[in-house]
Short mmCIF file of C-alpha atoms in Angstrom, two decimals:
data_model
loop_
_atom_site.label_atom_id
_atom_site.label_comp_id
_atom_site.label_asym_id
_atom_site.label_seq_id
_atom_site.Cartn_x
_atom_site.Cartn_y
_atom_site.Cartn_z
CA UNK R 1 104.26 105.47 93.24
CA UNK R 2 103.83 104.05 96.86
CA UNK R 3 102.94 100.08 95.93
CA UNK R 4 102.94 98.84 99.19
CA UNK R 5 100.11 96.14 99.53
CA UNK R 6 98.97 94.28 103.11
CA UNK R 7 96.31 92.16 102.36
CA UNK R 8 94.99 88.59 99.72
CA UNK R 9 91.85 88.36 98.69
CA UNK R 10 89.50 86.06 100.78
CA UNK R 11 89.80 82.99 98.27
CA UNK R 12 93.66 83.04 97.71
CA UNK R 13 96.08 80.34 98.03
CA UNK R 14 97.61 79.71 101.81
CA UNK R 15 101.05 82.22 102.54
CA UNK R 16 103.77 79.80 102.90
CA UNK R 17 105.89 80.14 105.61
CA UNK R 18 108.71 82.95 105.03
CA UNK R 19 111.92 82.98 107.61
CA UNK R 20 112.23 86.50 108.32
CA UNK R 21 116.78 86.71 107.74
CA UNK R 22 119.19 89.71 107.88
CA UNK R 23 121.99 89.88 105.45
CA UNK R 24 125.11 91.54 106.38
CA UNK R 25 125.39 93.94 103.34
CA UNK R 26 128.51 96.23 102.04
CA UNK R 27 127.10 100.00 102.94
CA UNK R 28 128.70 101.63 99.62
CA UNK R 29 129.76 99.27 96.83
CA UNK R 30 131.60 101.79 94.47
CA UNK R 31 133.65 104.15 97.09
CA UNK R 32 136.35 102.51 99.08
CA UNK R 33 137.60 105.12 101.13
CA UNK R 34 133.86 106.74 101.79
CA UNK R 35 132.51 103.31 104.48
CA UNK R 36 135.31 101.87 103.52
CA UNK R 37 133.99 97.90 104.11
CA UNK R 38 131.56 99.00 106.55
CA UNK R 39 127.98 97.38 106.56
CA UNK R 40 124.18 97.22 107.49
CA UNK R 41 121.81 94.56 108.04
CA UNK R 42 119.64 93.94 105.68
CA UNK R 43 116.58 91.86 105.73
CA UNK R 44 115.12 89.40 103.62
CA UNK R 45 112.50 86.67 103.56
CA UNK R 46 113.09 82.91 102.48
CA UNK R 47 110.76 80.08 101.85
CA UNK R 48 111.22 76.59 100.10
CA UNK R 49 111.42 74.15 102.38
CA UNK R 50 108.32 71.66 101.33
CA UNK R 51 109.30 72.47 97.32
CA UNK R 52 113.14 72.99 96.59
CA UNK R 53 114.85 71.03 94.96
CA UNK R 54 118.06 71.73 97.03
CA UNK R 55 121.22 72.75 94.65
CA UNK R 56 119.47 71.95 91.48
CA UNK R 57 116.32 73.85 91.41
CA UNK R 58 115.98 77.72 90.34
CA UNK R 59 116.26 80.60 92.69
CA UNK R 60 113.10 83.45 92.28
CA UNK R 61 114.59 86.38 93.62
CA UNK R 62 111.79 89.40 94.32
CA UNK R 63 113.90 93.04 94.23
CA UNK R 64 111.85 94.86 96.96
CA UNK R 65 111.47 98.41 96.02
CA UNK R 66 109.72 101.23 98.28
CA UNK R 67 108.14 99.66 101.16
CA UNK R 68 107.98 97.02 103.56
CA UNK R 69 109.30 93.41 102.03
CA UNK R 70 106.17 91.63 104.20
CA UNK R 71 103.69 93.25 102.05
CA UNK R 72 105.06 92.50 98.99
CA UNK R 73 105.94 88.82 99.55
CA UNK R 74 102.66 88.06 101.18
CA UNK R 75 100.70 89.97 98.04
CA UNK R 76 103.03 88.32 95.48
CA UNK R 77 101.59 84.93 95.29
CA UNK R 78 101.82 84.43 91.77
CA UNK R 79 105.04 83.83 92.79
CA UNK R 80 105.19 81.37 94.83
CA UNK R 81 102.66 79.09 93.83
CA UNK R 82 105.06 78.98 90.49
CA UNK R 83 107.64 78.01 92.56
CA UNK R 84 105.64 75.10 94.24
CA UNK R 85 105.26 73.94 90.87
CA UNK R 86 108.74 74.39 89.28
CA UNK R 87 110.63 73.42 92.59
CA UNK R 88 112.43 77.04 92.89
CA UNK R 89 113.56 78.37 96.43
CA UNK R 90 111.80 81.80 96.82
CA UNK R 91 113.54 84.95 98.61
CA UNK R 92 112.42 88.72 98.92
CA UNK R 93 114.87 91.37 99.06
CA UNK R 94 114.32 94.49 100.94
CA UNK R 95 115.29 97.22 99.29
CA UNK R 96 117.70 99.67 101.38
CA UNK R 97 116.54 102.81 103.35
CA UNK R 98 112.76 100.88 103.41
CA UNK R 99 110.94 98.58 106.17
CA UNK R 100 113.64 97.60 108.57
CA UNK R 101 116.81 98.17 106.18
CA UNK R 102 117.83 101.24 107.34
CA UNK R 103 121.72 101.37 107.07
CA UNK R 104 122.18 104.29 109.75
CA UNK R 105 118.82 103.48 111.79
CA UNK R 106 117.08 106.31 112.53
CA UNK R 107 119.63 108.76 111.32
CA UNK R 108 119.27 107.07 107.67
CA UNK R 109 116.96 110.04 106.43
CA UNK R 110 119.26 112.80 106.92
CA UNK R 111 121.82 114.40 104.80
CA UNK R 112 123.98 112.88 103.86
CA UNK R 113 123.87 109.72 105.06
CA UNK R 114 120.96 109.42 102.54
CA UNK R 115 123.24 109.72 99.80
CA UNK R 116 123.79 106.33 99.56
CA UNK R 117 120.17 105.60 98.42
CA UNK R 118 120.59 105.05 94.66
CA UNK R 119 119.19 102.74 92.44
CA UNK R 120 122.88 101.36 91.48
CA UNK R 121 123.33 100.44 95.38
CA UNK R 122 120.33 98.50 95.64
CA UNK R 123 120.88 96.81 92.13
CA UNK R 124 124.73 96.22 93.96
CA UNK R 125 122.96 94.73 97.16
CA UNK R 126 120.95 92.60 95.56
CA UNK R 127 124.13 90.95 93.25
CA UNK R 128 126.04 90.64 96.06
CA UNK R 129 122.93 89.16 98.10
CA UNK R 130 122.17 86.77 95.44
CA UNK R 131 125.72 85.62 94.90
CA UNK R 132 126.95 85.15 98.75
CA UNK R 133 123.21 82.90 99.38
CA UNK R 134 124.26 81.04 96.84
CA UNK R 135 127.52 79.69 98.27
CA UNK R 136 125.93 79.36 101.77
CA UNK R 137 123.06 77.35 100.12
CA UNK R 138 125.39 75.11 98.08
CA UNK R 139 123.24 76.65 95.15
CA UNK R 140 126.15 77.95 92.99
CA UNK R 141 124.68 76.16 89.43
CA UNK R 142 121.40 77.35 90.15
CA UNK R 143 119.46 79.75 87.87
CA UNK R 144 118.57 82.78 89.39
CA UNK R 145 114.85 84.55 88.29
CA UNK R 146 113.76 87.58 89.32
CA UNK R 147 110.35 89.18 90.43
CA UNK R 148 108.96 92.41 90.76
CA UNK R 149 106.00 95.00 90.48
CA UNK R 150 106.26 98.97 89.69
CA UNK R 151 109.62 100.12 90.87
CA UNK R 152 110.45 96.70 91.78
CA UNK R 153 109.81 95.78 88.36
CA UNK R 154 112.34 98.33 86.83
CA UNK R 155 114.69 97.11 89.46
CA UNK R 156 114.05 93.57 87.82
CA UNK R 157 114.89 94.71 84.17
CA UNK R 158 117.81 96.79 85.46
CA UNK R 159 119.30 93.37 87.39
CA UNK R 160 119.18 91.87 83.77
CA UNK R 161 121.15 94.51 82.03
CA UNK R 162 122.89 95.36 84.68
CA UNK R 163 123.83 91.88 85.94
CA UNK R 164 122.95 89.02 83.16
CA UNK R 165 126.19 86.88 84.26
CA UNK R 166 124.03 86.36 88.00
CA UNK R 167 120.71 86.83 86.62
CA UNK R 168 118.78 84.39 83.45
CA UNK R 169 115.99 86.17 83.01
CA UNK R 170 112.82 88.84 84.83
CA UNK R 171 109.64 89.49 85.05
CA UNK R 172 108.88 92.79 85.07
CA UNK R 173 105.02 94.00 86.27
CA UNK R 174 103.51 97.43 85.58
CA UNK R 175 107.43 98.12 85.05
CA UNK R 176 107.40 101.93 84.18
CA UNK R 177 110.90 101.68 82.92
CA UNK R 178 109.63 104.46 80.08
CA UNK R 179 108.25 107.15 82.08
CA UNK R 180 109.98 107.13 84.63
CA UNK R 181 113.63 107.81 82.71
CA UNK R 182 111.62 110.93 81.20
CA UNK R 183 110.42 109.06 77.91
CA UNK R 184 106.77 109.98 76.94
CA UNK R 185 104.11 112.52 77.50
CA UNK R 186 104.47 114.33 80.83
CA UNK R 187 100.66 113.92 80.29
CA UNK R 188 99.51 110.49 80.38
CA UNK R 189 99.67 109.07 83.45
CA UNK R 190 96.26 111.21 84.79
CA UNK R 191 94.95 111.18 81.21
CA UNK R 192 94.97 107.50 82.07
CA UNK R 193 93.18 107.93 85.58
CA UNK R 194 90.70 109.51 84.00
CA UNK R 195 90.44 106.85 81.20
CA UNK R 196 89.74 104.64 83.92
CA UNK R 197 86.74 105.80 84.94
CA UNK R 198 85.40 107.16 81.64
CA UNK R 199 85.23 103.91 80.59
CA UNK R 200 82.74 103.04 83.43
CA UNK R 201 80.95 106.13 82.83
CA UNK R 202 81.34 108.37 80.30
CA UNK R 203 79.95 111.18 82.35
CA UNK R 204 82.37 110.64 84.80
CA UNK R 205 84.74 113.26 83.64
CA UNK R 206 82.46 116.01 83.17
CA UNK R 207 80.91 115.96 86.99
CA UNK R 208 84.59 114.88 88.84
CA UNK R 209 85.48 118.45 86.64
CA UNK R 210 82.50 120.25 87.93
CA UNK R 211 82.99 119.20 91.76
CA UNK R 212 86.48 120.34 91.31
CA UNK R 213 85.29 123.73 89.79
CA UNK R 214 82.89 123.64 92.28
CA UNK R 215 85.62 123.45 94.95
CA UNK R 216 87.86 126.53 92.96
CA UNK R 217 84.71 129.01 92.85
CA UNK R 218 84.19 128.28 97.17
CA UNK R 219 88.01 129.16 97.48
CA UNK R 220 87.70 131.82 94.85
CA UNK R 221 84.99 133.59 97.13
CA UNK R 222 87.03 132.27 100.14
CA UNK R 223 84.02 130.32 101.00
CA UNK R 224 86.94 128.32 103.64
CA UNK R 225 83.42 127.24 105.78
CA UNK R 226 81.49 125.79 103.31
CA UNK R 227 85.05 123.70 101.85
CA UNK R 228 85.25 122.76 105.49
CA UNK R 229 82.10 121.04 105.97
CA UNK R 230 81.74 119.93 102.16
CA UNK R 231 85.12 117.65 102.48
CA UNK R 232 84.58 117.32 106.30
CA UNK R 233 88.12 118.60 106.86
CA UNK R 234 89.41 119.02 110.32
CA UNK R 235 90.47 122.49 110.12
CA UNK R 236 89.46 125.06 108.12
CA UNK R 237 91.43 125.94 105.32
CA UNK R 238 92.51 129.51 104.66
CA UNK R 239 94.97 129.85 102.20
CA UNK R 240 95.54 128.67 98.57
CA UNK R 241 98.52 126.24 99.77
CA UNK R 242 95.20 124.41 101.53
CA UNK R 243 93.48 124.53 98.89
CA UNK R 244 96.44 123.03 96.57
CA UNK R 245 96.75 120.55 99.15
CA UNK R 246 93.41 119.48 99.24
CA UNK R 247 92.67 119.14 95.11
CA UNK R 248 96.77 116.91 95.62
CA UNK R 249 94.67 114.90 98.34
CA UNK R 250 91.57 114.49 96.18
CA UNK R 251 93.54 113.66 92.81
CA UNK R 252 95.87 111.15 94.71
CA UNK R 253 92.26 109.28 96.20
CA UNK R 254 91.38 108.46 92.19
CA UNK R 255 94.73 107.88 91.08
CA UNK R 256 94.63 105.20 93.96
CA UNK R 257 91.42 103.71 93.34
CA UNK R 258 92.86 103.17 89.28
CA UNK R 259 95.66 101.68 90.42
CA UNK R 260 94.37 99.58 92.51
CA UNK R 261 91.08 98.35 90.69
CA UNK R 262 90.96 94.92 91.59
CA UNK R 263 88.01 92.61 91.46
CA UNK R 264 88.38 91.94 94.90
CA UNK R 265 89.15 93.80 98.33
CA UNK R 266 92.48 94.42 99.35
CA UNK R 267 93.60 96.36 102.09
CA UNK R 268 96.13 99.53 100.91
CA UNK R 269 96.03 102.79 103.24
CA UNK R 270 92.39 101.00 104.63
CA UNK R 271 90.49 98.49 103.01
CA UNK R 272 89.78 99.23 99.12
CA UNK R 273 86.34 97.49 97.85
CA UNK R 274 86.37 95.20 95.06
CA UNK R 275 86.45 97.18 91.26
CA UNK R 276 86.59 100.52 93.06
CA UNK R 277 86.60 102.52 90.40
CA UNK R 278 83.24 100.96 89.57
CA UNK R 279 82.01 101.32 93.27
CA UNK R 280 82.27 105.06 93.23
CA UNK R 281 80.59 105.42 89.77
CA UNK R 282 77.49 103.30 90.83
CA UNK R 283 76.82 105.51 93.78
CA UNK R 284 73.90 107.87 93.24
CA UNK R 285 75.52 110.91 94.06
CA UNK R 286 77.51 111.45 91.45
CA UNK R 287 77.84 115.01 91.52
CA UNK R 288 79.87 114.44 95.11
CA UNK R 289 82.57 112.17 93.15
CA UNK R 290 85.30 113.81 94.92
CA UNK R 291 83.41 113.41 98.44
CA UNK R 292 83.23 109.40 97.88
CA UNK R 293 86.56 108.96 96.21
CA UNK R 294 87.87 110.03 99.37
CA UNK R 295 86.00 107.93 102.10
CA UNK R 296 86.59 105.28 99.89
CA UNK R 297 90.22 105.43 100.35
CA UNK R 298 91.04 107.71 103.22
CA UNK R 299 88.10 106.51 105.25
CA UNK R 300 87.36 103.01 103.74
CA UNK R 301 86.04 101.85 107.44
CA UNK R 302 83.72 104.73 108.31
CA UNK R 303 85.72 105.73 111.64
CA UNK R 304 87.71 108.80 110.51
CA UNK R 305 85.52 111.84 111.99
CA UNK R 306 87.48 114.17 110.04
CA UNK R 307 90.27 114.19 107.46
CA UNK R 308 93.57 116.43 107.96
CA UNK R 309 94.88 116.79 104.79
CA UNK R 310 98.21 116.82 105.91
CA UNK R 311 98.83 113.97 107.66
CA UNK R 312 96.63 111.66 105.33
CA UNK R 313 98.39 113.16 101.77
CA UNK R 314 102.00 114.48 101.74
CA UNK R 315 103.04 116.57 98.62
CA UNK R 316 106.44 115.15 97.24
CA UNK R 317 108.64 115.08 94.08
CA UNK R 318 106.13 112.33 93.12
CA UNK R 319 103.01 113.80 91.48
CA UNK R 320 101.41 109.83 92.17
CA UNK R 321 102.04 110.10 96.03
CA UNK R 322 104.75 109.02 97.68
CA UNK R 323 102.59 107.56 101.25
CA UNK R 324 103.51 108.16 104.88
CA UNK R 325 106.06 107.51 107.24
CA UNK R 326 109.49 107.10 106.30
CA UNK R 327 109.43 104.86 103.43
CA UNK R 328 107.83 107.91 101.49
CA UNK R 329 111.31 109.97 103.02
CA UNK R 330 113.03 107.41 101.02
CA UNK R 331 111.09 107.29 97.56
CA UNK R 332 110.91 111.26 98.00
CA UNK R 333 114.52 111.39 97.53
CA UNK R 334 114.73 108.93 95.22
CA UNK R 335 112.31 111.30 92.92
CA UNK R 336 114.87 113.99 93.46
CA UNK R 337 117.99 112.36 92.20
CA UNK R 338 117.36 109.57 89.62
CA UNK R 339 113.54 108.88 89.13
CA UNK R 340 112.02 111.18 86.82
CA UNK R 341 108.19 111.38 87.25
CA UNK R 342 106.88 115.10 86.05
CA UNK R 343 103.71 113.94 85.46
CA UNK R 344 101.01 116.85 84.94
CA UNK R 345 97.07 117.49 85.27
CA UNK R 346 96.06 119.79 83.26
CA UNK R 347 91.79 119.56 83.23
CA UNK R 348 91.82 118.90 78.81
CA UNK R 349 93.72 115.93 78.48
CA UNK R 350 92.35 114.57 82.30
CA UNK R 351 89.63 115.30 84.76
CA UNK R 352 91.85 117.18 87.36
CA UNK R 353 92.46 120.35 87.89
CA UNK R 354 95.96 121.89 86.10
CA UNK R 355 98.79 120.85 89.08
CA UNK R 356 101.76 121.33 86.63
CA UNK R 357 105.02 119.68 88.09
CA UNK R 358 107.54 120.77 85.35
CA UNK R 359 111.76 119.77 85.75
CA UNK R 360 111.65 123.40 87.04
CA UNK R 361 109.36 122.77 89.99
CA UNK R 362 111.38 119.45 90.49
CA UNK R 363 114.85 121.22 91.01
CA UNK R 364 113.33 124.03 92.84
CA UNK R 365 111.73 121.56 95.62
CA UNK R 366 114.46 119.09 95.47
CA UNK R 367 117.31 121.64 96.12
CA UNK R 368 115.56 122.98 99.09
CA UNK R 369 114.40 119.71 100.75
CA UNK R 370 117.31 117.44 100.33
CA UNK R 371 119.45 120.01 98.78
CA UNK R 372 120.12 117.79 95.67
CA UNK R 373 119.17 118.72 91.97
CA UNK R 374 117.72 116.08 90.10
CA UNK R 375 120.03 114.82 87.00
CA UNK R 376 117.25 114.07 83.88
CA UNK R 377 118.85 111.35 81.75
CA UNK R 378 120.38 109.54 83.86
CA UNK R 379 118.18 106.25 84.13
CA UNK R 380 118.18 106.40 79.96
CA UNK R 381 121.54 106.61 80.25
CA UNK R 382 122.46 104.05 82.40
CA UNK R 383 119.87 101.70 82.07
CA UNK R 384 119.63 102.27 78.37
CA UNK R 385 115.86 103.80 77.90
CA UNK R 386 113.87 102.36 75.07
CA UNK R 387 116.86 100.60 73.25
CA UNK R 388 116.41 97.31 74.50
CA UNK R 389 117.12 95.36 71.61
CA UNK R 390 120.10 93.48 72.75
CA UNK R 391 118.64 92.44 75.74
CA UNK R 392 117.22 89.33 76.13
CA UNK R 393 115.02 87.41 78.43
CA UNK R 394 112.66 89.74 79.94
CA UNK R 395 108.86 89.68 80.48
CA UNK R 396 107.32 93.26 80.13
CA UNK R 397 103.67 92.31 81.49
CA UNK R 398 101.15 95.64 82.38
CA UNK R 399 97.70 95.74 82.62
CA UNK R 400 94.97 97.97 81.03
CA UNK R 401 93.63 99.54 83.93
CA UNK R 402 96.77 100.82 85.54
CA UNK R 403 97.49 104.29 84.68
CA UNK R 404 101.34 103.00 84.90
CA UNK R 405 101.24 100.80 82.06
CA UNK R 406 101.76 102.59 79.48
CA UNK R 407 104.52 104.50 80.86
CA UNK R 408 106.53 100.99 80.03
CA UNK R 409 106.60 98.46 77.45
CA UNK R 410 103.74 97.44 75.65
CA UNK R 411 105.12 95.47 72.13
CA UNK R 412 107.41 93.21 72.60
CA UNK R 413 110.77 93.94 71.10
CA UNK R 414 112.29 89.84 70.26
CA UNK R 415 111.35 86.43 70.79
CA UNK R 416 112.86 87.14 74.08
CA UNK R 417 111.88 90.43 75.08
CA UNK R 418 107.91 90.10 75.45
CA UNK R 419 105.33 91.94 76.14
CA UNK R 420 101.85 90.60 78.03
CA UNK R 421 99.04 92.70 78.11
CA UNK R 422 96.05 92.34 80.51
CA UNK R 423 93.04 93.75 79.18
CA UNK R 424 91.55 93.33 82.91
CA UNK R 425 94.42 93.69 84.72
CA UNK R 426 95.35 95.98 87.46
CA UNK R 427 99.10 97.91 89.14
CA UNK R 428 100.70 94.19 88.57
CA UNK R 429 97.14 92.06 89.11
CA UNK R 430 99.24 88.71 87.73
CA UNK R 431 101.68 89.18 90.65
CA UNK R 432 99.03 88.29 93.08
CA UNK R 433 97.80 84.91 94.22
CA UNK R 434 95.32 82.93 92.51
CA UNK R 435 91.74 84.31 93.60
CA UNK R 436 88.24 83.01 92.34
CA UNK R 437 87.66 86.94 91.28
CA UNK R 438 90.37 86.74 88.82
CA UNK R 439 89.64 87.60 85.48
CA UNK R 440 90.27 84.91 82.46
CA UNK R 441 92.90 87.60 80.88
CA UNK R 442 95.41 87.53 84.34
CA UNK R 443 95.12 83.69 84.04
CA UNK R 444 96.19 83.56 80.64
CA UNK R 445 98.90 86.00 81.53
CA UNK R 446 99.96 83.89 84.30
CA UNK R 447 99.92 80.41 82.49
CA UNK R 448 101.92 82.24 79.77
CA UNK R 449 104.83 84.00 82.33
CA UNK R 450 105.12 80.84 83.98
CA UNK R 451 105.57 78.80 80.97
CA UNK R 452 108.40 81.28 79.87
CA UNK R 453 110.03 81.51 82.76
CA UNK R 454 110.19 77.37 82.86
CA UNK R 455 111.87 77.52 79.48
CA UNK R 456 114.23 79.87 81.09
CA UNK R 457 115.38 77.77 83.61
CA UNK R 458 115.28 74.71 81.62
CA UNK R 459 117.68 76.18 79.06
CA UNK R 460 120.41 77.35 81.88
CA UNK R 461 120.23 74.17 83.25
CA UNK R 462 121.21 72.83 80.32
CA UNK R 463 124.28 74.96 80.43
CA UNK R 464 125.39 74.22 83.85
CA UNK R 465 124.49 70.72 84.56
#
């Protein structure tokens, strides 16, 4: 899934200033004997000093999820410019085993002191987080909202089920709290890449499916030179594990450029060109679709001389991409145990090339690189799938153009449980600060999520005051 973001668009609001905090957190919350009260440091980010209204106004609480918590809380502006207006404190969580909240340093990746990466431990951290600020900030009757995008968005749901008695209510962006507990079609996730750009250019499909056939027949005739210099790859391929690596490389280059098809630049593994999608489709050589898709997002500033295609794609147990360094260790693992994500291209439903990823491939790669076999069910189980009737107080918002959205909820359930759709919108577009660019459909979205999230806190007030 890999949502880690760097950069605002030129005509956003001003970052306000975020004190950069550790948080002395329990190591494992549900085995006494195991750390027994041990702990790690964990970081967050806090902000509302020129807007709180100290021990009365709300909390907005963003659960970090895979990546670095400065990217998110300085591309999450939506979120604070509410808070400027509604007088809430702002903090952003970092999620254990990413950024700088490693619980065993450098030895965090190994087994098994990676064990303790679960969702129910970060969903712990954050409780105990919110709860323990709270008494140092003389905030104890304050109502606590939280924020987040993708996985950080499930994590927002799940802190509402999980934790309603800490937590009055979430929003939840490009939450793929569906797919991701193995509810759907294994399909739609690159049927909806492809939808993406088909709805640019109808033709689209047809010659990204010919390049790609192009690029079988050359390996078919072990062509390796020609693949070499068509993709300018830095070594030569020679067998079909390069060749699988590549077409991973090349699908994960359009599945980026969906997600991330904002009408402005942003900066996410190099700097992405406004409306990408519709970038790559106005070039004149569109029978090289493959060829652009990847300078535009593996060599966005025109000083790569070559691409490796193993350092700048790693295969993982996430068909999406799971990005470098070791945040993608952690998510890796975290698509072996309890995310489910056997998403498929198949070249009929989508425009890729058929890169099957079945439960069987799962346990197969899982037990041999973290020697762990995945458990299927277990999210529905414990964070109760698509029966969500009970729940309350939960904004499901997901955009059109993100292949993710309709992996979560799309109608909304109660008067409580509601759905915004962004016909325009982006991986979680309303998240981000206000910019010029924006379309009219994220501003509506954004006026409507604010005023429902002011009710929220207006009604618990009411309780505790």
């Amino acid at each position: 899934m890999n949502c880690s973001f760097q950069a605002l668009g030129k005509h956003a609001e001003p970052v306000p200033h975020f004190k950069e905090k550790y948080f002395s957190q329990i190591l494992d919350h549900f085995n006494f004997n195991n750390m027994g009260n041990g702990t790690f440091n964990q970081r967050y980010l806090i902000t509302g000093k020129y807007f709180w209204d100290r021990g009365v106004g709300p909390i907005f609480f963003y659960t970090g999820n895979e990546g670095d918590i400065w990217e998110f809380a300085l591309n999450s502006g939506f979120i604070w410019e509410t808070a400027g207006l509604q007088g809430a404190l702002v903090i952003f969580a970092e999620h254990r085993y990413y950024g700088k909240s490693l619980p065993f340093g450098e030895k965090s990746f190994r087994i098994p002191e990676i064990g303790l990466l679960t969702v129910e431990q970060a969903l712990a951290d954050y409780a105990v987080m919110i709860t323990e600020l709270k008494k140092q900030l003389d905030a104890t009757e304050c109502p606590v909202i939280v924020f987040g995008g993708s996985y950080g968005g499930m994590l927002s749901v799940y802190m509402r089920l999980r934790y309603p008695n800490i937590v009055a209510g979430a929003l939840a962006a490009s939450a793929p709290i569906l797919s991701t507990a193995g509810l759907g079609d294994s399909r739609q996730f690159f049927r909806d890449v492809t939808a993406d750009f088909e709805n640019y250019n109808p033709s689209c499909r047809d010659a990204v499916q010919e390049a790609f056939q192009q690029l079988e027949n050359l390996a078919q005739h072990e062509d390796y030179g020609h693949i070499r210099s068509a993709f300018t790859l830095c070594k030569t391929p020679g067998s079909s594990q390069d060749i699988h690596q590549l077409k991973g490389l090349l699908r994960n280059a359009f599945t980026l450029m969906a997600m991330l098809d904002y009408p402005y630049s942003t900066h996410f593994m190099g700097n992405m060109p406004a409306n990408p999608v519709k970038v790559l489709l106005q070039d004149d050589n569109t029978n090289n679709d493959s060829d652009i898709a990847d300078s535009i997002v593996y060599n966005s500033t025109g000083d790569v001389q070559c691409y490796d295609i193993y350092t700048i794609y790693v295969e993982c147990a996430d068909p999406t991409g799971c990005g470098l360094g070791s945040d993608s260790l952690a998510w890796d693992y975290q698509a072996c145990t309890e995310i489910e994500m056997c998403f498929e291209s198949n070249n009929v439903t989508d425009m890729f090339p058929p890169m099957p990823f079945t439960e069987q491939d799962r346990v197969q790669y899982c037990t041999r690189k973290w020697g762990v076999v995945p458990r299927p069910g277990w999210l529905k189980t414990q964070f109760w799938g698509d029966a969500l009737s009970t729940a309350s107080n939960i904004i499901f918002s997901n955009g059109d153009l993100d292949p993710w959205a309709n992996g979560g909820v799309r109608k909304s359930i109660s008067s409580s449980l509601i759905a915004v759709n962004i016909p325009e919108g982006a991986h979680h577009l309303d998240l981000r600060g206000s910019n010029i660019a924006d379309p009219v459909s994220v501003r509506d979205a954004r006026r409507k999520e604010a005023e429902i999230i002011a009710k929220w806190v207006k009604m618990e007030s009411k309780k505790m005051f």
